[in-house]
CSV table of C-alpha atoms (C1' of nucleotides) in Angstrom, one decimal:
chain,number,residue,atom,x,y,z
A,1,MET,CA,55.2,21.1,13.5
A,2,VAL,CA,58.5,22.5,12.3
A,3,ALA,CA,60.6,20.8,9.6
A,4,GLY,CA,63.1,19.5,12.0
A,5,GLU,CA,60.4,17.7,14.1
A,6,ALA,CA,59.0,16.1,11.0
A,7,VAL,CA,62.4,14.6,10.1
A,8,GLU,CA,62.8,13.3,13.6
A,9,LEU,CA,59.4,11.6,13.6
A,10,PHE,CA,60.2,10.0,10.3
A,11,TYR,CA,63.4,8.6,11.8
A,12,PHE,CA,61.5,7.1,14.7
A,13,SER,CA,58.9,5.6,12.5
A,14,ASP,CA,61.6,3.5,10.9
A,15,ILE,CA,62.2,2.0,14.4
A,16,MET,CA,58.7,1.5,15.8
A,17,GLY,CA,55.1,2.2,15.1
A,18,ARG,CA,53.3,3.0,11.9
A,19,PRO,CA,54.8,4.9,9.1
A,20,PRO,CA,53.9,8.6,8.9
A,21,CYS,CA,50.8,9.5,6.8
A,22,CYS,CA,52.7,12.0,4.9
A,23,ASP,CA,55.9,14.1,5.0
A,24,LYS,CA,54.6,17.4,6.3
A,25,ILE,CA,57.5,19.3,4.7
A,26,GLY,CA,56.2,21.1,1.7
A,27,MET,CA,52.6,20.6,2.6
A,28,LYS,CA,50.3,23.4,1.4
A,29,LYS,CA,48.2,25.3,3.8
A,30,GLY,CA,45.4,27.8,3.5
A,31,PRO,CA,42.3,27.9,1.3
A,32,TRP,CA,41.7,25.1,-1.2
A,33,THR,CA,41.6,25.9,-4.9
A,34,PRO,CA,38.9,24.6,-7.2
A,35,GLU,CA,41.5,22.4,-8.9
A,36,GLU,CA,42.4,20.8,-5.6
A,37,ASP,CA,38.8,20.3,-4.8
A,38,ILE,CA,38.1,18.5,-8.1
A,39,ILE,CA,41.1,16.3,-7.6
A,40,LEU,CA,39.9,15.3,-4.2
A,41,VAL,CA,36.3,14.8,-5.2
A,42,SER,CA,37.2,12.7,-8.3
A,43,TYR,CA,39.5,10.5,-6.2
A,44,ILE,CA,36.8,10.0,-3.5
A,45,GLN,CA,34.2,9.3,-6.2
A,46,GLU,CA,36.4,6.5,-7.3
A,47,HIS,CA,37.7,5.1,-4.1
A,48,GLY,CA,35.2,6.3,-1.5
A,49,PRO,CA,35.9,8.2,1.7
A,50,GLY,CA,38.3,6.8,4.3
A,51,ASN,CA,42.0,5.9,4.2
A,52,TRP,CA,42.9,9.5,4.1
A,53,ARG,CA,46.5,8.7,4.4
A,54,ALA,CA,46.4,7.4,0.9
A,55,VAL,CA,44.7,10.5,-0.6
A,56,PRO,CA,47.7,12.9,-0.8
A,57,ALA,CA,50.0,10.0,-1.9
A,58,ASN,CA,47.6,8.9,-4.7
A,59,THR,CA,46.4,12.2,-5.9
A,60,GLY,CA,49.5,14.3,-5.7
A,61,LEU,CA,47.8,16.8,-3.6
A,62,LEU,CA,50.2,18.8,-1.5
A,63,ARG,CA,47.8,18.6,1.5
A,64,CYS,CA,48.1,16.5,4.6
A,65,SER,CA,45.5,13.7,5.1
A,66,LYS,CA,43.9,15.6,7.8
A,67,SER,CA,43.3,18.6,5.6
A,68,CYS,CA,41.9,16.4,2.9
A,69,ARG,CA,39.5,14.8,5.4
A,70,LEU,CA,38.4,18.1,6.7
A,71,ARG,CA,37.9,19.6,3.3
A,72,TRP,CA,35.7,16.6,2.3
A,73,THR,CA,33.7,16.3,5.5
A,74,ASN,CA,33.1,20.1,5.9
A,75,TYR,CA,32.7,21.2,2.3
A,76,LEU,CA,32.8,18.7,-0.5
A,77,ARG,CA,30.9,15.6,0.6
A,78,PRO,CA,27.4,15.1,-0.8
A,79,GLY,CA,24.5,16.0,1.5
A,80,ILE,CA,25.8,19.3,2.8
A,81,LYS,CA,23.5,22.2,2.9
A,82,ARG,CA,25.2,25.5,3.3
A,83,GLY,CA,23.9,28.8,4.8
A,84,ASN,CA,20.3,29.8,5.4
A,85,PHE,CA,19.6,27.9,8.6
A,86,THR,CA,15.9,27.4,8.9
A,87,GLU,CA,13.9,28.3,12.0
A,88,HIS,CA,13.5,24.6,12.7
A,89,GLU,CA,17.2,24.0,12.4
A,90,GLU,CA,17.9,26.9,14.7
A,91,LYS,CA,15.6,25.5,17.3
A,92,MET,CA,17.1,22.1,17.0
A,93,ILE,CA,20.6,23.5,17.5
A,94,ILE,CA,19.5,25.6,20.5
A,95,HIS,CA,17.7,22.6,22.0
A,96,LEU,CA,20.6,20.3,21.4
A,97,GLN,CA,23.2,22.7,22.6
A,98,ALA,CA,21.2,23.1,25.8
A,99,LEU,CA,21.1,19.3,26.1
A,100,LEU,CA,24.5,18.3,25.0
A,101,GLY,CA,26.7,21.4,25.4
A,102,ASN,CA,29.3,22.2,22.8
A,103,ARG,CA,29.4,18.7,21.4
A,104,TRP,CA,29.1,19.9,17.8
A,105,ALA,CA,29.6,16.5,16.2
A,106,ALA,CA,26.8,15.0,18.3
A,107,ILE,CA,24.6,17.9,17.5
A,108,ALA,CA,25.4,17.6,13.8
A,109,SER,CA,24.4,13.9,13.9
A,110,TYR,CA,20.8,15.2,14.4
A,111,LEU,CA,21.1,17.5,11.4
A,112,PRO,CA,22.4,15.3,8.7
A,113,GLN,CA,22.7,18.1,6.1
A,114,ARG,CA,24.9,20.3,8.3
A,115,THR,CA,28.5,19.8,9.4
A,116,ASP,CA,29.7,20.2,12.9
A,117,ASN,CA,31.9,23.1,11.8
A,118,ASP,CA,29.0,24.9,10.2
A,119,ILE,CA,26.8,24.4,13.3
A,120,LYS,CA,29.7,25.6,15.5
A,121,ASN,CA,30.2,28.7,13.4
A,122,TYR,CA,26.5,29.4,13.2
A,123,TRP,CA,26.3,29.1,17.0
A,124,ASN,CA,29.3,31.3,17.6
A,125,THR,CA,28.3,34.0,15.1
A,126,HIS,CA,24.5,34.0,15.3
A,127,LEU,CA,22.8,32.0,18.0
A,128,LYS,CA,25.0,32.9,20.9
A,129,LYS,CA,24.3,36.6,20.3
A,130,LYS,CA,20.6,35.9,19.6
A,131,LEU,CA,20.3,34.0,22.9
A,132,ALA,CA,22.2,36.6,24.8
A,133,LYS,CA,19.8,39.2,23.5
A,134,LEU,CA,16.8,37.0,24.4
A,135,LYS,CA,18.2,36.4,27.8
A,136,GLY,CA,18.7,40.0,28.4
A,137,HIS,CA,15.1,40.6,27.3
A,138,ASP,CA,13.9,37.8,29.5
A,139,GLU,CA,15.8,39.1,32.5
A,140,LYS,CA,14.1,42.4,32.0
A,141,THR,CA,10.7,40.9,31.8
A,142,THR,CA,11.5,38.7,34.9
A,143,GLU,CA,12.4,41.8,36.8
A,144,ASN,CA,8.9,43.1,36.0
A,145,GLY,CA,7.5,39.9,37.4
A,146,ASN,CA,6.7,38.6,33.9
A,147,SER,CA,8.9,35.6,33.2
A,148,SER,CA,8.8,34.1,29.7
A,149,ASP,CA,7.6,30.6,28.9
A,150,SER,CA,10.9,29.5,27.4
A,151,GLN,CA,12.7,30.0,30.7
A,152,SER,CA,10.3,27.7,32.5
A,153,ILE,CA,11.0,24.9,30.0
A,154,THR,CA,13.1,22.3,31.7
A,155,LYS,CA,15.8,20.2,30.1
A,156,GLY,CA,13.5,17.2,30.2
A,157,GLN,CA,11.0,19.0,28.2
A,158,TRP,CA,13.6,20.0,25.6
A,159,GLU,CA,14.6,16.4,25.3
A,160,LYS,CA,11.0,15.3,24.8
A,161,ARG,CA,10.5,17.9,22.1
A,162,LEU,CA,13.7,16.8,20.4
A,163,GLN,CA,12.7,13.2,20.5
A,164,THR,CA,9.4,14.1,18.9
A,165,ASP,CA,11.3,15.9,16.2
A,166,ILE,CA,13.5,12.9,15.5
A,167,HIS,CA,10.5,10.6,15.6
A,168,MET,CA,8.7,12.8,13.0
A,169,ALA,CA,11.7,12.7,10.7
A,170,LYS,CA,11.8,8.9,10.9
A,171,GLN,CA,8.1,8.7,10.3
A,172,ALA,CA,8.4,10.9,7.2
A,173,LEU,CA,10.9,8.5,5.8
A,174,CYS,CA,8.8,5.4,6.6
A,175,GLU,CA,5.8,7.0,5.1
A,176,ALA,CA,7.7,7.9,2.0
A,177,LEU,CA,8.7,4.3,1.7
A,178,SER,CA,5.3,2.8,2.3
A,179,LEU,CA,2.8,5.3,0.9
A,180,ASP,CA,4.3,6.2,-2.4
A,181,LYS,CA,3.5,3.7,-5.1
A,182,SER,CA,4.0,5.7,-8.3
A,183,ASP,CA,7.1,7.7,-7.7
A,184,THR,CA,9.8,6.6,-5.2
A,185,ASN,CA,11.6,9.9,-5.5
A,186,SER,CA,9.1,12.6,-5.1
A,187,SER,CA,7.5,11.6,-1.8
A,188,ILE,CA,10.5,12.1,0.3
A,189,ILE,CA,11.5,15.3,-1.5
A,190,ASP,CA,8.2,16.9,-0.4
A,191,SER,CA,9.1,16.2,3.2
A,192,LYS,CA,9.6,19.2,5.3
A,193,PHE,CA,12.9,17.6,6.4
A,194,PHE,CA,14.3,18.0,3.0
A,195,PRO,CA,13.6,21.6,2.1
A,196,MET,CA,16.4,21.9,-0.5
A,197,ALA,CA,14.7,19.4,-2.8
A,198,ALA,CA,11.5,21.3,-2.8
A,199,GLN,CA,13.4,24.3,-4.2
A,200,ASN,CA,14.3,22.4,-7.3
A,201,LYS,CA,11.6,20.0,-8.4
A,202,GLN,CA,12.9,20.1,-12.0
A,203,ILE,CA,15.5,17.5,-11.1
A,204,GLN,CA,13.8,14.2,-11.1
A,205,THR,CA,16.2,12.5,-8.8
A,206,SER,CA,16.5,13.7,-5.3
A,207,SER,CA,18.4,16.9,-5.1
A,208,THR,CA,17.6,16.9,-1.4
A,209,TYR,CA,21.3,16.8,-0.7
A,210,ALA,CA,23.5,19.3,-2.3
A,211,SER,CA,26.0,17.2,-4.1
A,212,SER,CA,29.7,17.7,-4.1
A,213,ALA,CA,29.4,18.3,-7.8
A,214,GLU,CA,27.2,21.3,-7.1
A,215,ASN,CA,29.6,22.6,-4.6
A,216,ILE,CA,32.5,22.3,-7.0
A,217,ALA,CA,30.4,23.8,-9.8
A,218,ARG,CA,29.7,26.8,-7.6
A,219,LEU,CA,33.3,27.1,-6.9
A,220,LEU,CA,34.2,26.8,-10.5
A,221,GLU,CA,31.6,29.3,-11.5
A,222,ASN,CA,33.2,31.9,-9.1
A,223,TRP,CA,36.7,30.9,-10.2
A,224,SER,CA,35.9,31.2,-13.9
A,225,LYS,CA,34.5,34.7,-13.2
A,226,LYS,CA,37.6,35.7,-11.5
A,227,SER,CA,40.0,34.3,-14.1
A,228,PRO,CA,38.5,34.6,-17.5
A,229,LYS,CA,41.6,33.6,-19.4
A,230,LYS,CA,41.6,29.9,-18.4
A,231,PRO,CA,38.2,28.5,-19.5
A,232,SER,CA,37.9,27.1,-23.0
A,233,HIS,CA,34.5,26.1,-24.4
A,234,GLN,CA,33.2,22.9,-25.8
A,235,HIS,CA,29.8,21.4,-26.4
A,236,LEU,CA,28.7,18.3,-24.7
A,237,PRO,CA,25.8,16.1,-25.8
A,238,GLY,CA,22.6,17.0,-24.0
A,239,SER,CA,23.6,20.5,-23.0
A,240,SER,CA,23.1,23.8,-24.6
A,241,GLU,CA,26.3,25.3,-23.2
A,242,SER,CA,29.3,24.0,-21.5
A,243,THR,CA,32.7,25.1,-20.2
A,244,THR,CA,35.7,22.9,-19.9
A,245,GLN,CA,38.7,23.7,-17.8
A,246,SER,CA,41.9,21.7,-18.1
A,247,TYR,CA,44.5,21.1,-15.5
A,248,ASN,CA,46.9,18.4,-14.6
A,249,ASN,CA,45.5,15.0,-15.7
A,250,CYS,CA,41.8,15.9,-16.0
A,251,SER,CA,39.5,18.5,-17.3
A,252,VAL,CA,36.2,19.6,-16.0
A,253,GLY,CA,33.1,20.3,-18.1
A,254,MET,CA,30.3,22.4,-16.6
A,255,THR,CA,27.0,22.2,-18.3
A,256,SER,CA,24.3,24.7,-17.8
A,257,SER,CA,20.7,24.5,-18.5
A,258,PRO,CA,19.2,27.0,-21.0
A,259,SER,CA,16.3,28.0,-18.7
A,260,ASP,CA,17.9,29.1,-15.5
A,261,GLY,CA,21.5,29.4,-16.6
A,262,GLN,CA,22.6,27.5,-13.5
A,263,ILE,CA,25.2,24.8,-13.6
A,264,SER,CA,23.4,21.5,-13.4
A,265,ASN,CA,25.9,19.0,-14.3
A,266,LEU,CA,29.6,18.4,-14.1
A,267,THR,CA,31.7,16.1,-16.3
A,268,PHE,CA,35.1,14.7,-15.4
A,269,LEU,CA,37.3,13.8,-18.3
A,270,SER,CA,40.3,11.8,-17.2
A,271,SER,CA,43.5,11.7,-19.2
A,272,ASN,CA,42.6,8.4,-20.7
A,273,SER,CA,39.4,9.8,-22.1
A,274,GLU,CA,37.2,7.9,-19.7
A,275,VAL,CA,34.2,10.0,-18.9
A,276,SER,CA,32.4,9.9,-15.6
A,277,GLN,CA,29.4,12.0,-14.8
A,278,LEU,CA,29.5,13.5,-11.4
A,279,THR,CA,25.9,14.4,-10.9
A,280,PRO,CA,23.4,14.4,-8.0
A,281,GLU,CA,22.5,10.9,-9.2
A,282,THR,CA,25.9,9.4,-8.7
A,283,GLY,CA,28.3,9.3,-5.8
A,284,ILE,CA,29.2,7.0,-3.0
A,285,PHE,CA,25.9,5.2,-3.4
A,286,GLN,CA,24.3,3.7,-6.4
A,287,ASP,CA,20.9,4.9,-7.3
A,288,HIS,CA,18.2,2.3,-8.0
A,289,GLU,CA,15.7,4.6,-9.6
A,290,SER,CA,15.3,2.5,-12.7
A,291,LYS,CA,14.1,-0.4,-10.7
A,292,PRO,CA,10.4,-1.0,-10.3
A,293,SER,CA,9.0,1.0,-7.4
A,294,LEU,CA,6.9,-2.0,-6.3
A,295,GLU,CA,10.1,-3.5,-4.9
A,296,MET,CA,10.2,-0.6,-2.6
A,297,THR,CA,7.1,-1.6,-0.7
A,298,GLN,CA,6.7,-5.3,-1.1
A,299,MET,CA,10.1,-6.5,0.2
A,300,PRO,CA,10.3,-7.4,3.8
A,301,PHE,CA,12.6,-5.3,6.0
A,302,SER,CA,16.0,-6.8,6.7
A,303,LEU,CA,17.6,-6.8,10.1
A,304,LEU,CA,19.6,-3.7,9.2
A,305,GLU,CA,16.5,-1.9,7.9
A,306,ASN,CA,14.6,-2.7,11.1
A,307,TRP,CA,17.4,-1.4,13.1
A,308,LEU,CA,17.5,1.8,11.1
A,309,PHE,CA,13.8,2.5,11.1
A,310,ASP,CA,12.3,0.9,14.2
A,311,ASP,CA,12.6,1.9,17.7
A,312,ALA,CA,10.2,2.0,20.6
A,313,GLY,CA,8.9,5.4,19.5
A,314,ALA,CA,8.3,4.3,15.9
A,315,GLN,CA,6.5,1.2,17.2
A,316,GLY,CA,4.1,3.4,19.2
A,317,GLN,CA,5.4,2.5,22.6
A,318,ASP,CA,5.3,4.9,25.4
A,319,GLY,CA,8.2,5.8,27.6
A,320,ASP,CA,11.7,6.8,27.0
A,321,PHE,CA,12.2,5.5,23.5
A,322,MET,CA,15.6,7.0,23.1
A,323,GLU,CA,16.8,4.9,26.1
A,324,MET,CA,15.2,1.8,24.7
A,325,ALA,CA,16.7,2.3,21.3
A,326,LEU,CA,20.1,2.7,22.7
A,327,GLU,CA,19.8,-0.5,24.8
A,328,GLU,CA,18.8,-2.4,21.7
A,329,THR,CA,21.2,-0.6,19.5
A,330,ALA,CA,24.2,-1.5,21.6
A,331,ASP,CA,23.5,-5.2,21.1
A,332,LEU,CA,22.6,-4.8,17.5
A,333,ALA,CA,25.7,-2.8,16.8
A,334,HIS,CA,27.8,-5.6,18.2
A,335,HIS,CA,25.8,-8.1,16.2
A,336,LEU,CA,25.9,-6.3,12.9
A,337,PHE,CA,29.4,-4.9,13.0
A,338,ARG,CA,32.5,-7.0,13.6
A,339,SER,CA,34.6,-4.1,14.8
A,340,PRO,CA,32.4,-1.3,16.1
A,341,TYR,CA,35.2,0.6,17.6
A,342,ASN,CA,37.2,0.9,14.4
A,343,ARG,CA,36.1,4.4,13.6
A,344,ALA,CA,38.6,4.6,10.7
A,345,HIS,CA,36.6,2.2,8.6
A,346,ARG,CA,33.1,3.0,9.9
A,347,SER,CA,32.0,5.3,7.0
A,348,SER,CA,33.0,3.0,4.2
A,349,TYR,CA,31.7,0.0,6.1
A,350,LEU,CA,28.3,1.6,6.7
A,351,ALA,CA,28.2,2.8,3.1
A,352,GLU,CA,28.9,-0.7,2.0
A,353,LEU,CA,26.2,-2.1,4.2
A,354,ILE,CA,23.6,0.3,3.0
A,355,GLY,CA,24.7,-0.2,-0.6
A,356,SER,CA,24.2,-4.0,-0.1
A,357,LEU,CA,20.5,-3.6,0.8
A,358,ASP,CA,18.2,-5.2,-1.8
A,359,ARG,CA,15.5,-2.6,-1.6
A,360,PRO,CA,15.9,-0.1,-4.5
A,361,TYR,CA,16.6,3.0,-2.4
A,362,ASN,CA,17.4,6.1,-4.3
A,363,ARG,CA,20.3,8.2,-3.3
A,364,ALA,CA,18.5,10.5,-0.9
A,365,HIS,CA,17.2,7.5,0.9
A,366,GLN,CA,20.6,5.9,1.1
A,367,LEU,CA,22.2,9.1,2.4
A,368,PHE,CA,19.5,9.4,5.0
A,369,LEU,CA,20.1,5.7,6.1
A,370,PHE,CA,23.8,6.4,6.1
A,371,SER,CA,23.4,9.3,8.4
A,372,ARG,CA,20.9,7.4,10.6
A,373,ALA,CA,23.3,4.4,10.8
A,374,HIS,CA,26.1,6.8,11.9
A,375,GLN,CA,23.8,8.3,14.5
A,376,LEU,CA,22.7,5.0,15.9
A,377,PHE,CA,26.2,3.7,15.8
A,378,ARG,CA,27.5,6.6,17.8
A,379,SER,CA,24.7,6.2,20.3
A,380,ALA,CA,25.5,2.5,20.5
A,381,ILE,CA,29.1,3.1,21.2
A,382,GLY,CA,28.2,5.8,23.7
A,383,ARG,CA,25.8,3.4,25.4
A,384,ALA,CA,28.4,0.7,25.4
A,385,HIS,CA,30.9,3.0,27.1
A,386,GLN,CA,28.3,4.0,29.6
A,387,LEU,CA,27.4,0.4,30.4
A,388,PHE,CA,31.1,-0.4,30.7
A,389,ARG,CA,31.7,2.4,33.1
A,390,THR,CA,28.6,1.4,35.2
A,391,ALA,CA,29.9,-2.2,35.3
A,392,ILE,CA,33.2,-1.0,36.6
B,1,DA,C1',37.2,57.8,-1.5
B,2,DA,C1',39.8,56.1,2.1
B,3,DT,C1',40.3,54.0,6.4
B,4,DC,C1',38.7,51.5,10.2
B,5,DT,C1',35.7,48.1,12.4
B,6,DT,C1',32.9,44.1,12.5
B,7,DA,C1',30.9,39.7,11.0
B,8,DG,C1',31.2,35.4,8.8
B,9,DC,C1',33.4,31.3,8.0
B,10,DA,C1',37.1,28.2,6.1
B,11,DA,C1',40.9,26.1,7.8
B,12,DC,C1',44.2,25.3,11.3
B,13,DC,C1',45.8,23.7,15.9
B,14,DG,C1',46.1,20.9,19.7
B,15,DC,C1',44.3,17.3,22.2
B,16,DC,C1',42.2,12.7,22.7
B,17,DT,C1',41.3,7.8,21.6
B,18,DA,C1',41.9,3.8,18.9
B,19,DT,C1',44.9,1.3,16.1
B,20,DA,C1',48.9,-0.5,13.9
B,21,DA,C1',53.7,-1.9,13.8
C,1,DT,C1',54.2,-3.5,25.8
C,2,DT,C1',55.6,0.6,23.7
C,3,DT,C1',55.2,4.2,20.7
C,4,DA,C1',53.8,6.8,16.6
C,5,DT,C1',50.1,7.6,13.5
C,6,DA,C1',45.2,8.1,11.9
C,7,DG,C1',41.0,9.9,12.6
C,8,DG,C1',37.9,12.7,15.2
C,9,DC,C1',36.6,16.6,17.8
C,10,DG,C1',36.3,21.3,19.8
C,11,DG,C1',38.6,25.7,20.2
C,12,DT,C1',40.7,29.3,17.8
C,13,DT,C1',42.7,32.0,14.2
C,14,DG,C1',43.1,34.7,10.2
C,15,DC,C1',41.4,36.1,5.8
C,16,DT,C1',37.8,38.4,3.3
C,17,DA,C1',33.8,41.1,2.5
C,18,DA,C1',30.5,44.3,4.2
C,19,DG,C1',29.3,48.1,6.9
C,20,DA,C1',30.4,52.3,9.5
C,21,DT,C1',32.9,56.5,10.0
DNA sequence: AATCTTAGCAACCGCCTATAA
DNA sequence: TTTATAGGCGGTTGCTAAGAT
């Protein structure tokens, strides 16, 4: 949009409709700086994601709300795993792409640690070529009267495999909740569905999900290498070495462990000297690790938990459990959520719901539930639309 | 060593739907 | 009811680094 258009829209908004989210004149574009990232993360840590319109206004960021949302969802939010797609993930993406087409957001809902943008990029840069190569190879072998097995797999079979994968993921979580009596954190970490955690078992709390703090820390690490003038040093309690960088109203302290030299913690110091620790243990959700683990297994499941964990597949029923789950889900979604079509508030609402559960879930569990709720929610709405169209 | 080409990916753009005024 | 905005999504672009010449 050019400047003149922005002015015109602003004029119209005085007459009718909602006020504009932000004046786009003077908005910054291009790559985000570590300073901007930290401002955004610290704001979301305090206020939670959502209401993106308020973010530039309240933080002073010269970015439009859309840019803030994208930066958070694609790069900064907790739970994002970057790079190094596993073979399992590759297969999932290929299966899902065959099933769903280029619906990257839908595909990403099955891979909670990956963003739609990341999957889309990976597909465009790696998988498309890989498949083209395979296809070429297959065509060659077919010409020789030796067709490959993968070609003969129908879409229905892909779907069945996919459903099995999802079922396994859910079972892994259920097992983690029911089997582990001594340590509520470690069981899920060992799951094959959370490979990142297995890489760093030194961290007691679940590091399954790369936290935004880690992302920022990585950025800052690179940044401080590039600009050696800025950082000043200070020592923080409990750390052998730390680096603090000041800017605007807050400063950032990076603490590194003596053993591996990696940044393991990030401290935010606001201008009024309040200190908030942005670590893998804190974030959108509160961690209940200090609570007795017995609560984890002895409390009955709530309606919401049943909805998140149970479906026909998990209950051992035969048949098309995805379809069953969707039917039930559509009703439950309407029952549980007052405004299921209000996408704007969905994330914060789901986070609030999951946060309100009595069971002492740790943060990894909560993030999994959050992702699961999103997935079911989308399915429910999709199903509702489908039913609506059928009715018409 | 310099230049050109390619790959990877973060971020933008444009469109759509739901929502608010 | 109308209209602009917010949020979400998929396609595309453009920058950067790595590799090739």
